[in-house]
Amino acid sequence: MGHTLVIDSIEAAGRSFAGGSTLAIAPVLKKFMVHFRRPSSYQGEYGFDWLRDEYIYPIKTVTHNNSGSPLTGKTPFCMDVGALKTEYKTTDVVNPISPYGKDYYPAWLSIFPHTTTAQFAHGSRMHRFGVTLDLEIEEIETLSSDATKITFESGNRNLIVTPSEINLQTLLGSKQTKSLGGSLTRTYYHSSGKVNIKSKDAPLAAHTEIKVFAQLGSQKEEVGKLMVYKNDVIPKAEIVVVNVITGSTSASLRSDYQFLFKNQSFNQALIRAEVTTDTNFDLTALSSNSDVAAFLSGYSSMSAETIRSAIETLYLKYGTHKPSVGGIDDSTNKKTYLFYTDISAGTINGICSLDIPTMTWGNHYVIFNSGLSSKRTVIHECGHSFSLPHVFSASLSPFDFYQGYTDNYMDYTWQRGSPSPSGGYYSSGDNKYKGKMYSLFKWQWPIIRSDRSLILTY
């Protein structure tokens, strides 16, 4: 609210005020920023990404670098801080902003458009109710419960924000302060489930912004933004699932693997992933063939890569659902093959084919006995087949992270420690997100969407 001031005689700006007059003092719009955040219950139901503080600030401890050398003190999880900041601040961002001179990194959302077939042939009911997000108010100046409103302005009439405005005072609950390393801190208020975003009646033909304004009386400032990924092209991934039987019993893959493909992983990149074939490849029934017999008698001493290669070769020769032309890893093949088996391959849960000379990921992968029950393994190895490298791979990933510190599907469930005599690395502890690694970063979405195996016309 405004305030009044009782004054003695004063003359200013060509106006005179007698003693005892009152002057109305208009309230001043305080400085703050608004960020969109996903709810804590998130399990990959839609795409949502933002620049986490721990990726760019020395907040957390990293035990070893990716060469296995010990580190001391706290360090950002990403080794390319400057490049990562630029990626989130400007890449694909419509009208980048710097409220009050502060760097602003908008969050990204990806959702399927809810349409009729007549409106858009590749619409979906998946996000027909929209998605509900949290809001974070970052305090620049001390905030108070005044009449400030936050308003949302969508850049497309088919991108609906509900509600269209919120009173700031309803978002000022418990104030929190977070250390960003050294003397830097961030003061903020977090509110759960405050805004719903829905894409309906027509797809978004371009990345679209939702602007956030702070308004108090006639004062209005842009203080935030949500970027929504274009959804007018929905690639299709066709997955062939093959149970490779090598003995009297067969492997059992976790029963929800189709749900994982469709609802908790590649949907984040707006890909329609569908299991088109679920079949058996019974090698025991083919054991009269010398190459099959040699594999069955020798796989226990083979490496994971040798087993993978052998299964690929045998399936191309004897498999029922092999590609009609060429090999599984050829560019002409538009299907992804998931082979699973109860064969053990030491500590390796799964492996994807990779052409080393060209560093090109293949179109098939194998899940071994130890990975059959793992959600992450099903998606992690498939991610490789869709051209995604590890997030800690300096030679392949656009951004290099320390191993075992993110919730990304393409990270590992353990933190890299010191080198082991066998040529690998010891673990220095579990990834804190182990069992909850559902994320694909926004910069990974176009990598997946450009994979050669995806179908654009269907």
XYZ file of C-alpha atoms in Angstrom:
458
model
C 0.000 0.000 0.000
C 1.017 3.665 -0.328
C 2.013 5.933 2.525
C 1.196 9.555 3.430
C 3.528 12.197 4.776
C 2.461 15.321 6.740
C 4.627 18.278 5.719
C 5.379 21.893 6.508
C 5.226 24.417 3.683
C 7.136 23.266 0.637
C 7.500 24.356 -2.936
C 8.684 21.884 -5.579
C 8.293 21.301 -9.287
C 6.234 24.490 -9.619
C 3.725 23.426 -6.966
C 3.194 24.750 -3.435
C 2.000 22.760 -0.461
C 0.788 24.466 2.685
C 1.760 23.330 6.150
C -0.222 20.335 7.321
C -0.818 19.057 3.785
C -0.399 15.377 3.103
C 1.609 13.873 0.267
C 0.843 10.385 -1.051
C 3.997 8.325 -1.499
C 3.559 5.627 -4.126
C 4.971 2.211 -3.191
C 8.064 1.152 -5.104
C 8.222 -2.150 -6.988
C 10.837 -4.250 -5.231
C 13.485 -6.120 -7.197
C 13.189 -9.874 -7.569
C 13.242 -12.621 -10.201
C 10.858 -15.508 -10.866
C 12.026 -19.000 -11.824
C 9.994 -22.042 -12.873
C 10.919 -25.325 -11.230
C 9.636 -28.880 -11.506
C 7.933 -30.566 -8.520
C 9.890 -32.889 -6.248
C 7.684 -35.794 -7.397
C 8.993 -35.527 -10.982
C 9.751 -38.839 -12.708
C 10.306 -37.843 -16.324
C 6.638 -37.362 -17.262
C 7.552 -34.354 -19.417
C 10.693 -32.526 -20.390
C 11.923 -29.998 -17.860
C 15.417 -28.626 -17.535
C 17.096 -25.694 -15.866
C 20.608 -24.584 -14.978
C 21.209 -26.079 -11.547
C 23.259 -23.969 -9.143
C 25.615 -26.829 -8.359
C 26.573 -27.108 -12.029
C 28.122 -23.621 -12.119
C 28.947 -22.748 -8.498
C 31.396 -24.445 -6.070
C 28.682 -25.707 -3.735
C 29.351 -29.438 -3.477
C 32.365 -31.677 -3.015
C 33.645 -33.781 -5.917
C 35.946 -36.544 -4.709
C 37.886 -37.223 -7.938
C 38.080 -35.851 -11.441
C 37.309 -38.060 -14.437
C 40.930 -39.186 -14.616
C 40.702 -40.527 -11.078
C 42.825 -37.820 -9.461
C 41.577 -36.656 -6.050
C 40.089 -33.175 -5.732
C 39.974 -31.006 -2.643
C 37.380 -28.441 -1.708
C 34.131 -27.718 -3.472
C 33.782 -27.356 -7.226
C 31.064 -26.921 -9.872
C 29.821 -30.235 -11.264
C 30.357 -29.013 -14.838
C 33.860 -28.361 -16.100
C 32.625 -26.030 -18.860
C 30.919 -23.408 -16.695
C 31.196 -20.515 -19.146
C 29.902 -22.545 -22.082
C 27.079 -24.012 -19.994
C 25.971 -20.553 -18.867
C 25.879 -19.370 -22.475
C 23.886 -22.449 -23.492
C 21.140 -21.787 -20.957
C 21.129 -17.999 -21.233
C 20.957 -17.596 -25.008
C 20.774 -20.810 -27.066
C 17.265 -21.033 -28.585
C 16.024 -18.530 -25.984
C 13.513 -16.037 -27.363
C 14.382 -12.506 -26.201
C 16.997 -13.272 -23.496
C 16.659 -11.068 -20.425
C 18.832 -9.725 -17.616
C 16.440 -8.383 -14.963
C 18.074 -5.559 -13.007
C 21.382 -6.428 -14.679
C 21.352 -9.984 -13.289
C 22.087 -13.051 -15.404
C 18.869 -14.952 -16.058
C 18.751 -18.563 -17.231
C 15.212 -19.601 -18.207
C 13.994 -23.115 -17.531
C 12.830 -25.240 -20.474
C 9.606 -27.242 -20.717
C 8.621 -29.775 -23.377
C 5.081 -31.133 -23.611
C 3.027 -32.798 -26.310
C 0.221 -30.738 -27.845
C -3.264 -31.974 -27.004
C -5.105 -31.867 -30.313
C -7.624 -33.686 -32.424
C -6.261 -35.618 -35.392
C -7.734 -32.962 -37.663
C -5.847 -30.245 -35.791
C -2.528 -32.121 -35.753
C -1.968 -35.738 -36.733
C 0.724 -36.339 -34.115
C -0.930 -34.796 -31.083
C -1.190 -36.713 -27.825
C -3.371 -37.098 -24.755
C -0.276 -37.455 -22.554
C -0.322 -33.841 -21.381
C -4.003 -33.074 -21.952
C -4.292 -31.722 -18.413
C -1.110 -29.703 -18.799
C 1.755 -29.844 -16.326
C 1.836 -28.067 -12.991
C 5.073 -26.392 -11.972
C 6.561 -24.800 -8.876
C 7.674 -21.192 -8.661
C 10.780 -19.798 -7.041
C 10.986 -16.129 -6.103
C 14.612 -15.009 -5.965
C 14.938 -11.985 -3.723
C 17.185 -9.144 -4.895
C 15.719 -6.589 -2.483
C 13.931 -7.472 0.729
C 10.332 -8.271 -0.182
C 7.195 -7.447 1.756
C 3.517 -8.290 1.494
C 2.423 -5.421 -0.735
C 0.082 -5.324 -3.743
C 2.647 -6.598 -6.264
C 1.256 -9.024 -8.817
C 3.054 -11.534 -10.995
C 1.556 -11.861 -14.468
C 2.230 -14.446 -17.172
C 2.112 -13.604 -20.871
C 2.268 -16.476 -23.357
C 3.824 -15.952 -26.766
C 1.245 -18.216 -28.420
C -2.520 -18.385 -27.907
C -2.349 -22.190 -27.977
C 0.048 -22.203 -25.034
C -2.152 -21.680 -21.992
C -0.928 -20.491 -18.585
C -3.203 -20.875 -15.570
C -3.597 -18.692 -13.591
C -2.680 -15.643 -15.643
C -1.637 -13.721 -12.530
C -0.699 -14.379 -8.906
C -0.397 -12.036 -5.942
C 3.250 -12.004 -4.894
C 2.390 -12.053 -1.202
C 0.873 -15.555 -1.601
C 4.302 -16.819 -2.685
C 6.252 -15.363 0.221
C 6.240 -18.239 2.654
C 9.380 -19.434 4.369
C 12.465 -17.556 3.211
C 15.443 -19.755 2.371
C 19.100 -18.869 1.905
C 21.446 -21.017 -0.150
C 25.225 -20.766 -0.248
C 26.694 -20.496 -3.735
C 30.265 -20.832 -2.548
C 32.509 -18.277 -0.900
C 30.507 -15.231 0.165
C 27.834 -15.664 -2.520
C 24.322 -16.581 -1.409
C 20.884 -16.819 -2.966
C 17.785 -15.857 -0.993
C 14.509 -17.224 -2.282
C 10.986 -18.438 -1.597
C 9.757 -21.740 -3.061
C 6.070 -22.419 -3.726
C 4.777 -25.774 -4.942
C 2.187 -26.371 -7.659
C 1.448 -22.754 -8.526
C 1.129 -22.638 -12.316
C -0.209 -24.975 -15.010
C 1.073 -24.973 -18.592
C -0.925 -26.555 -21.411
C -0.358 -26.858 -25.173
C -3.678 -27.385 -26.948
C -5.567 -27.170 -30.261
C -2.439 -26.597 -32.374
C 1.269 -27.425 -32.070
C 3.969 -24.855 -31.438
C 5.879 -24.232 -34.673
C 8.683 -22.421 -32.844
C 10.238 -22.354 -29.392
C 7.863 -20.163 -27.413
C 8.387 -17.897 -24.432
C 6.134 -17.291 -21.476
C 7.106 -13.925 -20.072
C 6.790 -13.181 -16.371
C 6.154 -9.620 -15.220
C 6.110 -8.009 -11.796
C 3.531 -5.249 -11.582
C 2.735 -2.714 -8.880
C 0.453 0.114 -9.890
C 1.847 1.577 -13.105
C 5.269 -0.014 -12.549
C 5.976 -3.136 -14.599
C 9.182 -5.137 -15.041
C 9.955 -8.410 -16.818
C 11.383 -10.611 -14.080
C 11.331 -14.121 -15.517
C 10.691 -16.428 -18.423
C 9.813 -20.020 -19.253
C 10.862 -21.417 -22.612
C 8.608 -24.077 -24.155
C 10.093 -26.370 -26.787
C 8.528 -26.421 -30.247
C 6.258 -29.460 -30.652
C 5.151 -29.441 -34.293
C 7.469 -32.340 -35.216
C 7.070 -35.570 -33.244
C 9.618 -38.205 -34.358
C 8.747 -41.843 -33.856
C 11.087 -44.497 -32.491
C 10.188 -48.105 -33.235
C 11.769 -50.544 -30.802
C 12.161 -54.280 -31.327
C 12.570 -56.131 -28.023
C 14.279 -59.518 -28.279
C 14.637 -62.051 -25.464
C 17.834 -63.965 -26.246
C 17.404 -67.466 -24.810
C 20.616 -69.369 -24.141
C 19.511 -72.110 -21.745
C 16.590 -73.936 -20.213
C 15.264 -70.709 -18.698
C 14.818 -67.308 -20.272
C 15.536 -63.817 -19.015
C 12.813 -61.620 -17.559
C 13.019 -57.902 -18.306
C 11.236 -55.564 -15.887
C 7.544 -55.508 -16.805
C 7.170 -51.737 -17.124
C 9.806 -51.212 -19.813
C 7.244 -50.023 -22.390
C 5.958 -47.433 -19.912
C 9.521 -46.239 -19.367
C 10.025 -45.657 -23.088
C 6.747 -43.816 -23.576
C 6.251 -41.908 -20.341
C 9.479 -41.443 -18.390
C 12.301 -40.847 -20.833
C 12.257 -40.033 -24.534
C 8.903 -38.275 -24.264
C 11.030 -35.506 -22.711
C 12.520 -34.983 -26.191
C 9.021 -35.176 -27.716
C 9.665 -38.579 -29.256
C 6.951 -41.196 -29.564
C 8.808 -44.356 -28.547
C 6.843 -47.526 -29.237
C 7.685 -51.195 -28.864
C 6.495 -52.607 -32.185
C 7.787 -56.150 -31.679
C 8.321 -58.244 -28.547
C 9.834 -61.571 -29.503
C 12.104 -64.461 -28.513
C 15.387 -65.483 -30.123
C 15.899 -69.042 -28.894
C 19.502 -69.990 -29.518
C 19.036 -73.406 -27.924
C 16.680 -74.289 -30.769
C 19.421 -73.319 -33.223
C 22.272 -75.119 -31.457
C 22.764 -77.565 -34.324
C 24.414 -74.704 -36.192
C 28.141 -74.567 -35.491
C 28.311 -70.793 -34.960
C 25.451 -70.903 -32.467
C 26.974 -73.898 -30.675
C 30.308 -72.091 -30.411
C 28.629 -69.076 -28.848
C 26.620 -71.150 -26.361
C 29.704 -73.028 -25.215
C 31.960 -69.996 -25.055
C 30.002 -66.918 -23.929
C 30.891 -67.412 -20.257
C 34.478 -66.391 -21.012
C 33.620 -63.592 -23.445
C 33.717 -59.851 -22.793
C 30.520 -57.828 -22.881
C 31.506 -56.337 -26.247
C 32.211 -59.763 -27.742
C 28.853 -61.071 -26.523
C 27.085 -58.045 -28.001
C 28.804 -58.478 -31.348
C 28.025 -62.206 -31.435
C 24.337 -61.649 -30.692
C 24.159 -59.033 -33.454
C 25.810 -61.394 -35.946
C 23.628 -64.358 -35.028
C 20.428 -62.336 -35.152
C 21.263 -60.967 -38.594
C 21.709 -64.557 -39.740
C 18.857 -66.304 -37.936
C 16.562 -63.650 -36.471
C 12.935 -63.393 -37.540
C 12.626 -59.608 -37.282
C 16.000 -58.567 -38.664
C 16.111 -55.595 -41.063
C 14.853 -56.460 -44.536
C 17.853 -54.716 -46.080
C 21.339 -54.212 -44.664
C 22.551 -54.516 -41.095
C 21.075 -53.427 -37.791
C 23.505 -50.532 -37.475
C 23.106 -49.330 -41.060
C 21.594 -45.898 -41.678
C 18.820 -47.552 -43.687
C 17.522 -49.292 -40.561
C 14.763 -47.346 -38.813
C 14.334 -49.658 -35.845
C 16.151 -49.882 -32.518
C 16.862 -53.370 -31.185
C 16.885 -54.129 -27.465
C 18.378 -57.571 -26.833
C 18.164 -58.875 -23.288
C 19.601 -62.029 -21.811
C 20.312 -63.796 -18.538
C 23.983 -64.002 -19.522
C 26.240 -62.268 -17.002
C 29.003 -59.931 -18.159
C 30.816 -59.186 -14.915
C 29.838 -55.793 -13.525
C 28.431 -54.558 -16.834
C 24.653 -54.101 -16.878
C 24.329 -53.273 -20.553
C 26.213 -52.251 -23.665
C 25.372 -50.386 -26.872
C 27.064 -50.813 -30.222
C 29.519 -48.082 -31.196
C 31.575 -47.712 -34.363
C 34.897 -46.596 -32.884
C 36.523 -45.158 -36.057
C 33.605 -42.776 -36.659
C 32.369 -42.627 -33.041
C 28.862 -43.344 -34.327
C 26.422 -45.069 -32.008
C 24.594 -48.091 -33.406
C 20.935 -49.086 -33.438
C 21.032 -51.903 -30.914
C 22.038 -52.686 -27.362
C 22.182 -55.629 -24.984
C 21.019 -55.788 -21.372
C 22.739 -58.452 -19.311
C 21.448 -60.333 -16.289
C 22.555 -57.732 -13.735
C 20.680 -54.962 -15.578
C 17.342 -56.673 -16.188
C 15.584 -55.015 -13.254
C 17.126 -51.563 -13.685
C 14.962 -48.749 -15.045
C 18.007 -46.658 -15.740
C 19.819 -49.367 -17.716
C 16.875 -49.838 -20.097
C 16.887 -46.111 -20.902
C 20.623 -45.383 -20.525
C 21.678 -47.892 -23.172
C 18.812 -46.895 -25.455
C 19.983 -43.304 -25.027
C 23.329 -44.346 -26.478
C 21.550 -45.913 -29.452
C 19.862 -42.524 -29.962
C 23.327 -40.881 -30.147
C 23.647 -39.685 -26.545
C 27.120 -39.990 -24.975
C 27.828 -40.052 -21.257
C 27.575 -36.604 -19.698
C 31.099 -37.138 -18.349
C 32.636 -37.971 -21.740
C 34.951 -35.083 -22.610
C 35.504 -36.310 -26.165
C 31.838 -36.855 -27.044
C 29.585 -34.737 -24.832
C 29.023 -31.037 -25.629
C 29.474 -30.346 -21.910
C 31.719 -32.274 -19.560
C 30.482 -33.148 -16.061
C 32.154 -35.070 -13.260
C 30.938 -38.668 -13.194
C 28.205 -39.609 -10.759
C 26.831 -36.256 -9.597
C 23.755 -35.543 -11.754
C 20.267 -37.021 -12.099
C 20.728 -37.460 -15.853
C 19.958 -40.795 -17.505
C 23.362 -40.642 -19.207
C 25.330 -40.328 -15.970
C 26.474 -43.277 -13.845
C 24.980 -44.377 -10.541
C 28.368 -44.125 -8.810
C 30.964 -41.433 -8.353
C 34.302 -42.043 -9.994
C 37.114 -42.668 -7.543
C 40.774 -43.570 -7.931
C 42.042 -45.888 -10.710
C 41.915 -49.623 -10.040
C 44.597 -52.134 -11.094
C 42.144 -53.709 -13.566
C 42.101 -50.547 -15.639
C 38.797 -49.167 -14.404
C 38.017 -47.011 -11.400
C 36.963 -47.571 -7.833
C 33.755 -45.961 -6.629
C 34.019 -43.092 -4.165
C 30.316 -43.401 -3.309
C 26.853 -43.651 -4.797
C 25.394 -40.948 -6.987
C 22.943 -39.199 -4.623
C 20.263 -39.559 -7.321
C 20.684 -43.315 -7.696
C 17.219 -44.765 -8.257
C 15.879 -41.319 -9.201
C 17.775 -40.539 -12.398
C 14.964 -39.391 -14.694
C 16.408 -36.313 -16.411
C 17.403 -35.534 -19.956
C 18.939 -32.084 -20.349
C 17.487 -29.646 -22.881
C 20.693 -29.688 -24.921
C 20.315 -33.463 -25.234
C 16.831 -33.207 -26.760
C 17.962 -32.110 -30.251
C 20.721 -34.747 -30.250
C 18.144 -37.494 -29.731
C 15.690 -35.926 -32.177
C 18.360 -35.933 -34.899
C 19.215 -39.627 -34.560
C 19.263 -41.455 -37.881
C 16.955 -44.254 -36.698
C 13.965 -42.005 -36.010
C 10.947 -41.890 -38.313
C 9.558 -38.475 -39.240
C 6.830 -39.523 -41.669
C 4.254 -41.952 -40.342
